[in-house]
PDB file of C-alpha atoms in Angstrom:
ATOM      1  CA  UNK A  48      71.274  78.966 100.534  1.00 50.00           C
ATOM      2  CA  UNK A  49      72.824  80.338  97.346  1.00 72.00           C
ATOM      3  CA  UNK A  50      70.874  80.176  94.112  1.00 86.00           C
ATOM      4  CA  UNK A  51      73.871  79.345  91.930  1.00 92.00           C
ATOM      5  CA  UNK A  52      71.707  78.668  88.888  1.00 92.00           C
ATOM      6  CA  UNK A  53      70.277  82.192  88.995  1.00 91.00           C
ATOM      7  CA  UNK A  54      73.649  83.846  89.719  1.00 92.00           C
ATOM      8  CA  UNK A  55      75.449  82.015  86.912  1.00 91.00           C
ATOM      9  CA  UNK A  56      72.622  82.502  84.417  1.00 90.00           C
ATOM     10  CA  UNK A  57      72.788  86.264  85.008  1.00 88.00           C
ATOM     11  CA  UNK A  58      76.558  86.546  84.418  1.00 89.00           C
ATOM     12  CA  UNK A  59      77.602  88.380  81.245  1.00 87.00           C
ATOM     13  CA  UNK A  60      79.549  86.454  78.612  1.00 86.00           C
ATOM     14  CA  UNK A  61      83.204  87.449  78.674  1.00 85.00           C
ATOM     15  CA  UNK A  62      86.014  86.556  76.305  1.00 82.00           C
ATOM     16  CA  UNK A  63      89.550  87.681  75.551  1.00 77.00           C
ATOM     17  CA  UNK A  64      88.458  88.062  71.901  1.00 76.00           C
ATOM     18  CA  UNK A  65      85.619  90.447  72.716  1.00 73.00           C
ATOM     19  CA  UNK A  66      85.767  94.248  72.403  1.00 73.00           C
ATOM     20  CA  UNK A  67      84.630  96.082  75.514  1.00 70.00           C
ATOM     21  CA  UNK A  68      83.325  99.630  75.793  1.00 64.00           C
ATOM     22  CA  UNK A  69      84.871 102.150  78.158  1.00 61.00           C
ATOM     23  CA  UNK A  70      81.841 101.929  80.448  1.00 66.00           C
ATOM     24  CA  UNK A  71      82.417  98.217  81.145  1.00 75.00           C
ATOM     25  CA  UNK A  72      82.515  98.091  84.956  1.00 84.00           C
ATOM     26  CA  UNK A  73      83.937  94.916  86.449  1.00 87.00           C
ATOM     27  CA  UNK A  74      83.541  96.353  89.940  1.00 91.00           C
ATOM     28  CA  UNK A  75      79.768  96.575  89.557  1.00 93.00           C
ATOM     29  CA  UNK A  76      79.587  93.051  88.161  1.00 92.00           C
ATOM     30  CA  UNK A  77      81.608  91.731  91.101  1.00 95.00           C
ATOM     31  CA  UNK A  78      79.432  93.599  93.591  1.00 95.00           C
ATOM     32  CA  UNK A  79      76.259  92.115  92.083  1.00 94.00           C
ATOM     33  CA  UNK A  80      77.776  88.648  92.429  1.00 95.00           C
ATOM     34  CA  UNK A  81      78.776  89.222  96.052  1.00 95.00           C
ATOM     35  CA  UNK A  82      75.316  90.562  96.964  1.00 94.00           C
ATOM     36  CA  UNK A  83      73.721  87.285  95.879  1.00 94.00           C
ATOM     37  CA  UNK A  84      76.154  85.028  97.714  1.00 95.00           C
ATOM     38  CA  UNK A  85      76.174  83.797 101.284  1.00 95.00           C
ATOM     39  CA  UNK A  86      78.626  85.228 103.784  1.00 96.00           C
ATOM     40  CA  UNK A  87      80.716  82.057 103.570  1.00 96.00           C
ATOM     41  CA  UNK A  88      80.940  82.311  99.786  1.00 97.00           C
ATOM     42  CA  UNK A  89      81.764  86.019 100.004  1.00 97.00           C
ATOM     43  CA  UNK A  90      84.714  85.132 102.221  1.00 97.00           C
ATOM     44  CA  UNK A  91      85.913  82.660  99.585  1.00 98.00           C
ATOM     45  CA  UNK A  92      85.510  85.316  96.877  1.00 98.00           C
ATOM     46  CA  UNK A  93      87.427  87.815  99.011  1.00 98.00           C
ATOM     47  CA  UNK A  94      90.293  85.356  99.381  1.00 98.00           C
ATOM     48  CA  UNK A  95      90.472  85.043  95.604  1.00 98.00           C
ATOM     49  CA  UNK A  96      90.445  88.830  95.261  1.00 97.00           C
ATOM     50  CA  UNK A  97      93.295  89.110  97.788  1.00 98.00           C
ATOM     51  CA  UNK A  98      95.308  86.993  95.353  1.00 97.00           C
ATOM     52  CA  UNK A  99      95.027  89.784  92.771  1.00 96.00           C
ATOM     53  CA  UNK A 100      96.706  92.244  95.139  1.00 95.00           C
ATOM     54  CA  UNK A 101     100.497  92.090  94.793  1.00 88.00           C
ATOM     55  CA  UNK A 102     100.854  93.672  98.211  1.00 93.00           C
ATOM     56  CA  UNK A 103      99.203  90.670  99.853  1.00 95.00           C
ATOM     57  CA  UNK A 104     101.111  87.982  98.005  1.00 92.00           C
ATOM     58  CA  UNK A 105     103.833  86.303  99.970  1.00 94.00           C
ATOM     59  CA  UNK A 106     104.783  82.967 101.435  1.00 94.00           C
ATOM     60  CA  UNK A 107     102.050  83.112 104.098  1.00 96.00           C
ATOM     61  CA  UNK A 108      99.333  83.795 101.525  1.00 97.00           C
ATOM     62  CA  UNK A 109     100.390  80.946  99.250  1.00 97.00           C
ATOM     63  CA  UNK A 110     100.679  78.515 102.152  1.00 97.00           C
ATOM     64  CA  UNK A 111      97.095  79.350 103.120  1.00 97.00           C
ATOM     65  CA  UNK A 112      95.956  79.048  99.508  1.00 98.00           C
ATOM     66  CA  UNK A 113      97.581  75.650  98.971  1.00 97.00           C
ATOM     67  CA  UNK A 114      95.870  74.275 102.078  1.00 97.00           C
ATOM     68  CA  UNK A 115      92.512  75.964 101.427  1.00 97.00           C
ATOM     69  CA  UNK A 116      89.376  73.825 101.633  1.00 97.00           C
ATOM     70  CA  UNK A 117      88.111  75.214  98.337  1.00 98.00           C
ATOM     71  CA  UNK A 118      89.508  73.118  95.483  1.00 97.00           C
ATOM     72  CA  UNK A 119      89.430  75.917  92.916  1.00 98.00           C
ATOM     73  CA  UNK A 120      91.428  78.287  95.109  1.00 98.00           C
ATOM     74  CA  UNK A 121      93.951  75.584  95.882  1.00 98.00           C
ATOM     75  CA  UNK A 122      94.528  74.690  92.222  1.00 97.00           C
ATOM     76  CA  UNK A 123      94.371  78.257  90.913  1.00 98.00           C
ATOM     77  CA  UNK A 124      96.968  79.559  93.353  1.00 98.00           C
ATOM     78  CA  UNK A 125      99.184  76.509  92.847  1.00 98.00           C
ATOM     79  CA  UNK A 126      99.274  77.474  89.175  1.00 98.00           C
ATOM     80  CA  UNK A 127      99.778  81.144  90.088  1.00 97.00           C
ATOM     81  CA  UNK A 128     102.681  80.280  92.407  1.00 97.00           C
ATOM     82  CA  UNK A 129     104.389  78.179  89.750  1.00 97.00           C
ATOM     83  CA  UNK A 130     103.830  80.905  87.160  1.00 97.00           C
ATOM     84  CA  UNK A 131     105.320  83.590  89.402  1.00 96.00           C
ATOM     85  CA  UNK A 132     108.329  81.420  90.184  1.00 96.00           C
ATOM     86  CA  UNK A 133     108.803  80.813  86.458  1.00 96.00           C
ATOM     87  CA  UNK A 134     108.873  84.592  85.938  1.00 95.00           C
ATOM     88  CA  UNK A 135     111.503  84.939  88.654  1.00 94.00           C
ATOM     89  CA  UNK A 136     113.652  82.201  87.084  1.00 93.00           C
ATOM     90  CA  UNK A 137     113.354  84.005  83.734  1.00 93.00           C
ATOM     91  CA  UNK A 138     114.364  87.354  85.247  1.00 91.00           C
ATOM     92  CA  UNK A 139     117.262  85.801  87.135  1.00 93.00           C
ATOM     93  CA  UNK A 140     118.545  84.431  83.847  1.00 91.00           C
ATOM     94  CA  UNK A 141     117.923  87.683  81.934  1.00 89.00           C
ATOM     95  CA  UNK A 142     119.618  89.805  84.600  1.00 89.00           C
ATOM     96  CA  UNK A 143     122.432  87.325  85.295  1.00 91.00           C
ATOM     97  CA  UNK A 144     121.381  86.811  88.911  1.00 91.00           C
ATOM     98  CA  UNK A 145     121.785  83.600  90.955  1.00 92.00           C
ATOM     99  CA  UNK A 146     119.352  80.954  89.696  1.00 88.00           C
ATOM    100  CA  UNK A 147     117.319  80.493  92.868  1.00 88.00           C
ATOM    101  CA  UNK A 148     117.334  84.098  94.058  1.00 91.00           C
ATOM    102  CA  UNK A 149     113.908  85.428  95.157  1.00 91.00           C
ATOM    103  CA  UNK A 150     112.127  82.224  94.144  1.00 93.00           C
ATOM    104  CA  UNK A 151     109.164  81.524  96.470  1.00 93.00           C
ATOM    105  CA  UNK A 152     110.355  78.551  98.510  1.00 91.00           C
ATOM    106  CA  UNK A 153     107.074  76.607  98.492  1.00 94.00           C
ATOM    107  CA  UNK A 154     106.444  73.281  96.803  1.00 92.00           C
ATOM    108  CA  UNK A 155     104.031  73.992  93.971  1.00 92.00           C
ATOM    109  CA  UNK A 156     103.931  70.396  92.803  1.00 93.00           C
ATOM    110  CA  UNK A 157     104.179  69.401  89.157  1.00 93.00           C
ATOM    111  CA  UNK A 158     103.948  72.411  86.837  1.00 96.00           C
ATOM    112  CA  UNK A 159     102.359  70.899  83.742  1.00 95.00           C
ATOM    113  CA  UNK A 160     102.414  74.202  81.861  1.00 96.00           C
ATOM    114  CA  UNK A 161     106.138  74.840  82.456  1.00 96.00           C
ATOM    115  CA  UNK A 162     107.199  74.352  78.820  1.00 97.00           C
ATOM    116  CA  UNK A 163     104.436  76.638  77.504  1.00 97.00           C
ATOM    117  CA  UNK A 164     105.273  79.319  80.058  1.00 97.00           C
ATOM    118  CA  UNK A 165     108.958  79.157  79.174  1.00 95.00           C
ATOM    119  CA  UNK A 166     108.151  79.649  75.478  1.00 97.00           C
ATOM    120  CA  UNK A 167     105.977  82.678  76.231  1.00 97.00           C
ATOM    121  CA  UNK A 168     108.538  84.270  78.563  1.00 95.00           C
ATOM    122  CA  UNK A 169     111.175  84.163  75.842  1.00 93.00           C
ATOM    123  CA  UNK A 170     109.090  86.151  73.380  1.00 93.00           C
ATOM    124  CA  UNK A 171     110.747  89.446  72.499  1.00 88.00           C
ATOM    125  CA  UNK A 172     107.591  91.578  72.419  1.00 88.00           C
ATOM    126  CA  UNK A 173     106.494  92.671  75.892  1.00 84.00           C
ATOM    127  CA  UNK A 174     102.783  92.832  75.171  1.00 84.00           C
ATOM    128  CA  UNK A 175     102.859  89.482  73.392  1.00 88.00           C
ATOM    129  CA  UNK A 176     104.578  88.012  76.436  1.00 92.00           C
ATOM    130  CA  UNK A 177     102.032  89.396  78.880  1.00 89.00           C
ATOM    131  CA  UNK A 178      99.098  88.404  76.677  1.00 89.00           C
ATOM    132  CA  UNK A 179     100.545  84.919  76.273  1.00 93.00           C
ATOM    133  CA  UNK A 180     100.784  84.426  80.036  1.00 95.00           C
ATOM    134  CA  UNK A 181      97.226  85.664  80.513  1.00 93.00           C
ATOM    135  CA  UNK A 182      96.017  83.353  77.733  1.00 92.00           C
ATOM    136  CA  UNK A 183      97.650  80.414  79.521  1.00 97.00           C
ATOM    137  CA  UNK A 184      95.996  81.469  82.778  1.00 97.00           C
ATOM    138  CA  UNK A 185      92.622  81.746  81.029  1.00 93.00           C
ATOM    139  CA  UNK A 186      93.103  78.286  79.522  1.00 95.00           C
ATOM    140  CA  UNK A 187      94.022  76.880  82.936  1.00 97.00           C
ATOM    141  CA  UNK A 188      90.902  78.384  84.527  1.00 95.00           C
ATOM    142  CA  UNK A 189      88.710  76.942  81.777  1.00 93.00           C
ATOM    143  CA  UNK A 190      90.233  73.510  82.290  1.00 95.00           C
ATOM    144  CA  UNK A 191      89.490  73.686  86.004  1.00 95.00           C
ATOM    145  CA  UNK A 192      85.757  74.131  85.382  1.00 93.00           C
ATOM    146  CA  UNK A 193      85.118  71.514  82.692  1.00 91.00           C
ATOM    147  CA  UNK A 194      82.815  69.477  84.924  1.00 89.00           C
ATOM    148  CA  UNK A 195      81.300  72.318  86.930  1.00 89.00           C
ATOM    149  CA  UNK A 196      78.037  73.933  85.911  1.00 87.00           C
ATOM    150  CA  UNK A 197      76.078  75.605  88.706  1.00 90.00           C
ATOM    151  CA  UNK A 198      78.324  75.967  91.715  1.00 94.00           C
ATOM    152  CA  UNK A 199      80.748  78.343  93.402  1.00 97.00           C
ATOM    153  CA  UNK A 200      83.653  77.078  91.270  1.00 97.00           C
ATOM    154  CA  UNK A 201      82.036  78.534  88.145  1.00 94.00           C
ATOM    155  CA  UNK A 202      81.597  81.871  89.912  1.00 96.00           C
ATOM    156  CA  UNK A 203      85.219  81.939  91.111  1.00 97.00           C
ATOM    157  CA  UNK A 204      86.439  81.071  87.621  1.00 95.00           C
ATOM    158  CA  UNK A 205      84.331  83.890  86.175  1.00 94.00           C
ATOM    159  CA  UNK A 206      85.816  86.379  88.650  1.00 96.00           C
ATOM    160  CA  UNK A 207      89.365  85.219  87.844  1.00 95.00           C
ATOM    161  CA  UNK A 208      88.690  85.699  84.125  1.00 93.00           C
ATOM    162  CA  UNK A 209      87.033  89.054  84.805  1.00 92.00           C
ATOM    163  CA  UNK A 210      90.272  90.134  86.461  1.00 92.00           C
ATOM    164  CA  UNK A 211      92.185  89.309  83.268  1.00 89.00           C
ATOM    165  CA  UNK A 212      89.692  91.253  81.130  1.00 86.00           C
ATOM    166  CA  UNK A 213      89.866  94.240  83.455  1.00 84.00           C
ATOM    167  CA  UNK A 214      93.647  94.278  83.250  1.00 84.00           C
ATOM    168  CA  UNK A 215      93.651  94.302  79.465  1.00 80.00           C
ATOM    169  CA  UNK A 216      91.072  97.061  79.259  1.00 76.00           C
ATOM    170  CA  UNK A 217      93.721  99.320  80.728  1.00 74.00           C
ATOM    171  CA  UNK A 218      96.606  97.990  78.665  1.00 70.00           C
ATOM    172  CA  UNK A 219      98.452  99.828  75.907  1.00 60.00           C
ATOM    173  CA  UNK A 220     102.062  99.927  74.762  1.00 50.00           C
ATOM    174  CA  UNK A 221     103.110 102.354  77.486  1.00 56.00           C
ATOM    175  CA  UNK A 222     101.483 100.341  80.257  1.00 54.00           C
ATOM    176  CA  UNK A 223     102.944  97.200  78.727  1.00 45.00           C
ATOM    177  CA  UNK A 224     106.401  98.598  79.360  1.00 57.00           C
ATOM    178  CA  UNK A 225     105.358  99.576  82.869  1.00 59.00           C
ATOM    179  CA  UNK A 226     104.063  96.044  83.424  1.00 51.00           C
ATOM    180  CA  UNK A 227     107.445  94.644  82.492  1.00 55.00           C
ATOM    181  CA  UNK A 228     109.145  96.901  85.012  1.00 62.00           C
ATOM    182  CA  UNK A 229     106.569  95.802  87.573  1.00 59.00           C
ATOM    183  CA  UNK A 230     107.414  92.213  86.676  1.00 52.00           C
ATOM    184  CA  UNK A 231     111.041  92.966  87.492  1.00 57.00           C
ATOM    185  CA  UNK A 232     109.980  94.409  90.849  1.00 62.00           C
ATOM    186  CA  UNK A 233     107.917  91.315  91.659  1.00 51.00           C
ATOM    187  CA  UNK A 234     111.012  89.307  92.417  1.00 48.00           C
ATOM    188  CA  UNK A 235     111.431  91.482  95.505  1.00 43.00           C
ATOM    189  CA  UNK A 236     115.038  92.255  94.635  1.00 45.00           C
ATOM    190  CA  UNK A 237     116.304  95.828  94.622  1.00 35.00           C
ATOM    191  CA  UNK A 238     118.299  95.534  91.361  1.00 39.00           C
ATOM    192  CA  UNK A 239     120.461  98.508  92.319  1.00 42.00           C
ATOM    193  CA  UNK A 240     122.723  99.513  89.490  1.00 41.00           C
ATOM    194  CA  UNK A 241     120.912  97.313  86.968  1.00 42.00           C
ATOM    195  CA  UNK A 242     119.623  98.959  83.804  1.00 44.00           C
ATOM    196  CA  UNK A 243     117.157  97.149  81.588  1.00 42.00           C
ATOM    197  CA  UNK A 244     115.810  98.977  78.572  1.00 43.00           C
ATOM    198  CA  UNK A 245     112.387  97.507  77.868  1.00 42.00           C
TER     199      UNK A 245
END
């Protein structure tokens, strides 16, 4: 049986406001977490980690996520699906493409954060836009764990936030521009002949 109290008590404090040294190693932190978890919980953690791999994200993945037994995974990836579709809608508008093109055709339910996401997507500064979306994701994760203290949900939320921190450790202006181009590619369109100067 997992000792969630011990695992959670040993987790480092992380925050988007905090400065991290170059030797901060999220991989080692994740490995320590996995070592202390049961095989069943490791499988749940691995599913969450698969959701951070763009190459694994598709209709089949989201359908599995939205029917997953774990409530955190189900809610987190519902939010992630709606967020990704919002990005596609934004790009379709920005690039004058058909409105529904490349939108993931899965019912994500009510997207309560839609207005906030729309405001962030229309910011002119690329880094501000990316940071704004990550801040909304962080806020969503925090809201999902309000009544959880010593269980797997807290651990999954920590890992999801750790992923955000890890991404921003590598971020600068140049990579911000690259991220925007990656965002364009996410819609799975080829955009042949389209030039967009970010």
